[in-house]
CSV table of C-alpha atoms in Angstrom, one decimal:
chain,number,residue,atom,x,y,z
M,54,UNK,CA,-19.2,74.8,-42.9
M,55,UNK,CA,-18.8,71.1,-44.4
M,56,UNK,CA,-17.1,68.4,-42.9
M,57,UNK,CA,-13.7,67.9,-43.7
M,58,UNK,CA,-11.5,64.5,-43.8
M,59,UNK,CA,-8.4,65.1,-42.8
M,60,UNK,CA,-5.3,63.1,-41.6
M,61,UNK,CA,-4.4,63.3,-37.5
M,62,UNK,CA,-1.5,64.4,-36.2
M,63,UNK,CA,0.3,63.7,-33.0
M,64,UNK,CA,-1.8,67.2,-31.7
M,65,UNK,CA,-5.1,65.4,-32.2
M,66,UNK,CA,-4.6,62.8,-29.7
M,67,UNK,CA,-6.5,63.9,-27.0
M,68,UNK,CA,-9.3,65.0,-29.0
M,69,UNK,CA,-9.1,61.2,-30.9
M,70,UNK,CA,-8.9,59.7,-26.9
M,71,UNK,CA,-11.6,61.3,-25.7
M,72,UNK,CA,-13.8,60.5,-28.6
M,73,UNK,CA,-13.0,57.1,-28.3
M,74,UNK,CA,-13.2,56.8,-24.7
M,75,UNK,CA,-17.2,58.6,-25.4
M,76,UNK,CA,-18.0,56.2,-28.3
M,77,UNK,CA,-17.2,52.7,-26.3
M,78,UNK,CA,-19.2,54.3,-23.5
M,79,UNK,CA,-22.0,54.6,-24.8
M,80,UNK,CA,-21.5,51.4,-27.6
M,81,UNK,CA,-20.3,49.2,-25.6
M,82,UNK,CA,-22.8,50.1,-22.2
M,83,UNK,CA,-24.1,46.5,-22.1
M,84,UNK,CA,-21.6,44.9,-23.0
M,85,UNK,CA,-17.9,45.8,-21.5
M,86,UNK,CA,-17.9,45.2,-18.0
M,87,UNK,CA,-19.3,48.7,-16.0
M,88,UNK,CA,-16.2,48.9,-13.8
M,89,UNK,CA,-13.8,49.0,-17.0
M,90,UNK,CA,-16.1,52.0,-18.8
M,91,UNK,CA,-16.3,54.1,-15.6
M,92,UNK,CA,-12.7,53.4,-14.8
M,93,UNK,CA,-9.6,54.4,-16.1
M,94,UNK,CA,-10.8,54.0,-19.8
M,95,UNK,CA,-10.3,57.8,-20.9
M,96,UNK,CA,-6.3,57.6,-19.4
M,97,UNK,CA,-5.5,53.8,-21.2
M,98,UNK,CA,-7.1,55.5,-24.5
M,99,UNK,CA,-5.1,58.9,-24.4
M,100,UNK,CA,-1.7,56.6,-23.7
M,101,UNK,CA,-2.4,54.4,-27.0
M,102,UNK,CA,-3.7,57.3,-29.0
M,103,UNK,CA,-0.4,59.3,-27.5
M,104,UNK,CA,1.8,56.5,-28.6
M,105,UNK,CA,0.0,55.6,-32.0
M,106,UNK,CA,0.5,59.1,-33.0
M,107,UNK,CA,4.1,59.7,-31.8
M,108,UNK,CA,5.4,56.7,-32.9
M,109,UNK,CA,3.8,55.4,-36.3
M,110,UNK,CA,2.9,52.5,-37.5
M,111,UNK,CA,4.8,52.6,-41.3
M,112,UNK,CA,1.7,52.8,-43.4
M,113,UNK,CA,-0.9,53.5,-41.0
M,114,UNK,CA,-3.6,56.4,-41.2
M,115,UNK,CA,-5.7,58.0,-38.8
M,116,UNK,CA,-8.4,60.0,-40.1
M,117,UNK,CA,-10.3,62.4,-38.4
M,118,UNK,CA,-14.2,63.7,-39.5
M,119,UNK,CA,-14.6,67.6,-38.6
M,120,UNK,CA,-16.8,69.9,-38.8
M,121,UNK,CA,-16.9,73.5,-37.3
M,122,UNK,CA,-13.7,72.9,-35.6
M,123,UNK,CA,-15.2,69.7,-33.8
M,124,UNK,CA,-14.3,66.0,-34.0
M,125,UNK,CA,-17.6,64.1,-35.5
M,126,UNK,CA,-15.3,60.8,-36.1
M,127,UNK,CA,-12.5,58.8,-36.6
M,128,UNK,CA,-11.4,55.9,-38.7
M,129,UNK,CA,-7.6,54.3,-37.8
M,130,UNK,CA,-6.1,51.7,-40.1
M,131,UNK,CA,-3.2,49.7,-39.8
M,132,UNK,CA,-1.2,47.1,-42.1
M,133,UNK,CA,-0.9,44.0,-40.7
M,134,UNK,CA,1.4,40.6,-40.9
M,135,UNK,CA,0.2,38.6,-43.4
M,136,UNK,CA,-0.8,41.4,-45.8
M,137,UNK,CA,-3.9,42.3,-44.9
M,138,UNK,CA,-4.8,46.0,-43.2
M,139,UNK,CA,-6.5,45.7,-40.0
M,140,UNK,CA,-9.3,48.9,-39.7
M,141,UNK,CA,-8.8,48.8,-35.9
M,142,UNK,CA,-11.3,51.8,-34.7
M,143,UNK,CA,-14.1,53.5,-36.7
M,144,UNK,CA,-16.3,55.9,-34.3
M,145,UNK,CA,-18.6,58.5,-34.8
M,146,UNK,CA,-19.2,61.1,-32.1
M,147,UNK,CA,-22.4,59.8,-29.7
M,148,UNK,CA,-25.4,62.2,-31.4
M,149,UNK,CA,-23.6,62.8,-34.7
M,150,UNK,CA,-24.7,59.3,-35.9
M,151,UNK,CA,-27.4,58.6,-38.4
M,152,UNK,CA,-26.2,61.4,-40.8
M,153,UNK,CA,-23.8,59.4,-42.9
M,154,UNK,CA,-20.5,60.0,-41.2
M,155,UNK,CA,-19.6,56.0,-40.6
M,156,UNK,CA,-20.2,55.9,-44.5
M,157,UNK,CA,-18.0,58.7,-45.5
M,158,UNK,CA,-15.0,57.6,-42.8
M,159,UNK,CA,-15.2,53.9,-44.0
M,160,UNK,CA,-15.6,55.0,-47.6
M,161,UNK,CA,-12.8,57.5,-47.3
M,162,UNK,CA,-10.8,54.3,-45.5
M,163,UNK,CA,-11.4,51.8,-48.5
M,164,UNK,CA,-10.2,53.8,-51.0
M,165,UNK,CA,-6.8,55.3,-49.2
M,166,UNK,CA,-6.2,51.5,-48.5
M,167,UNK,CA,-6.5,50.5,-51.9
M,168,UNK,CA,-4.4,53.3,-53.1
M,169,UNK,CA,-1.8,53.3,-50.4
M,170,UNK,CA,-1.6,49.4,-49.6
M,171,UNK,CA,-2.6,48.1,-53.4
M,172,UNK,CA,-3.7,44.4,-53.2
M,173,UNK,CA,-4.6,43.7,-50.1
M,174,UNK,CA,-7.8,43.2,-48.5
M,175,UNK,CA,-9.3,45.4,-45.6
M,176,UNK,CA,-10.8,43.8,-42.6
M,177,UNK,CA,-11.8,44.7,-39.2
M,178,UNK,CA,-13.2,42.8,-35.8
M,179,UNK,CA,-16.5,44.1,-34.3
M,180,UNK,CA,-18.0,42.0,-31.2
M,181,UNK,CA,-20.9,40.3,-31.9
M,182,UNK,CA,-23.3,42.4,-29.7
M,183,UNK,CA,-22.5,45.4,-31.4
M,184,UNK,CA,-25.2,44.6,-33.2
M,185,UNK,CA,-25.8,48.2,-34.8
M,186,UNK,CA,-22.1,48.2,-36.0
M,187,UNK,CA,-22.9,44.8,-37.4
M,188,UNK,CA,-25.9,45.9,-39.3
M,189,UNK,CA,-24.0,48.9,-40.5
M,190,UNK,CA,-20.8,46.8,-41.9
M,191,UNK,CA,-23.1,44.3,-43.8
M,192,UNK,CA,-24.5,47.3,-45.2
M,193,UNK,CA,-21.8,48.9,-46.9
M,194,UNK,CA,-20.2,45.7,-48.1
M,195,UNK,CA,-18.1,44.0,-45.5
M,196,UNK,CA,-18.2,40.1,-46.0
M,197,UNK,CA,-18.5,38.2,-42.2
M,198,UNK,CA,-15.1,36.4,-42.7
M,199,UNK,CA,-14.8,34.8,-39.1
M,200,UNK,CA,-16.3,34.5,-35.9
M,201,UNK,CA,-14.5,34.1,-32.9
M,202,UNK,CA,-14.1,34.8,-29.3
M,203,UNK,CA,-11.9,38.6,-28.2
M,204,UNK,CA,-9.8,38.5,-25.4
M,205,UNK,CA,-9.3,41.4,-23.5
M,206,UNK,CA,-5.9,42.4,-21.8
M,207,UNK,CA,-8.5,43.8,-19.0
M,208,UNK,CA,-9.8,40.3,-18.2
M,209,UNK,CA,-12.7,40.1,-19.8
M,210,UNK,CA,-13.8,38.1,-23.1
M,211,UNK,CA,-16.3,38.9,-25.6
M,212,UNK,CA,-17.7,36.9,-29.2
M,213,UNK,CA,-16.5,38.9,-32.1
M,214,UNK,CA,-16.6,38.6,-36.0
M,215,UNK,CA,-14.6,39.7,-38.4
M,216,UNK,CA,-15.7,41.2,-41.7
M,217,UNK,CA,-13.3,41.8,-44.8
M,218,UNK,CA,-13.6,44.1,-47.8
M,219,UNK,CA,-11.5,42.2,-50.2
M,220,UNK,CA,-8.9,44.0,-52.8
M,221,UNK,CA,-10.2,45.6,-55.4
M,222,UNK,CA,-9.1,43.5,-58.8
M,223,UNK,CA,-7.6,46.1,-61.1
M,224,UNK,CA,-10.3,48.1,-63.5
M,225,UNK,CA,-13.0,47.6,-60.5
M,226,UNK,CA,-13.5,50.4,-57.4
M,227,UNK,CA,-12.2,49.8,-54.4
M,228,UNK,CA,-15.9,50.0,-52.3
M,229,UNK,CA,-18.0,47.4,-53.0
């Protein structure tokens, strides 16, 4: 069977939570304090996936990436003030990366961005010792935009940069 894109539902949060909750385990090991990843993480990301999906942001998307009836990855965007959309979570399932799924989510992300919120640029904050997500953003485009420090409402702070895919200009494709 072939892996599918499809847009989430309020059903899918859960599955969305715990993927999350998997993905910044395992991502963010070394860098998020231990006592936040072993603690309540799975419960704080099942409440904002819960809410996110009941309760939508106008002109937000959440994608999901499945295949065989399992959740490989998700990709969440999110307009933002100022006109730009904020790509606020790309994952993959821990074990299903490496075989092009970040690509096809982010892909799939650009261009429903460009067609759903025309004109405006997409950009998204990874922390700075993320450094495989970093790699993999330069890779397919992004543009390092800012650098800055994340604070966390859990008490912790951690360098981050931001990287931006701008707008496409009309005639040209939205991925760069």
């Amino acid at each position: 069977m072939a892996m599918e894109i499809t847009a989430a539902g309020p059903a899918d949060a859960d599955a969305v939570a715990e993927l999350h909750t998997s993905s910044w385990r395992t991502a963010y090991a070394t860098l998020f304090p231990v006592h936040y990843l072993n603690g309540p993480l799975l419960a704080e990301r099942r409440q904002v996936w819960r809410s996110r999906l009941a309760d939508p942001v106008p002109g937000a998307a959440l994608f999901l990436a499945v295949e065989a009836g399992e959740l490989l990855g998700f990709v969440y965007l999110e307009p933002r003030p100022g006109g730009r959309v904020l790509l606020d979570n790309l994952h993959a399932r821990p074990g299903a990366t490496g075989r092009g799924l970040g690509g096809l989510l982010l892909g799939h992300a650009l261009a429903w961005s460009a067609e759903a919120h025309p004109g405006k640029d997409v950009y998204l904050e990874v922390l700075q010792g993320n450094t495989r997500a970093v790699a993999f953003y330069e890779r397919h485009g992004g543009r390092r935009t800012a650098a800055r420090v994340c604070h966390f409402d859990q008490g912790f702070e951690l360098p981050e940069f931001e990287y931006t895919w701008p707008a496409a200009e009309p005639g040209q494709s939205a991925r760069s």
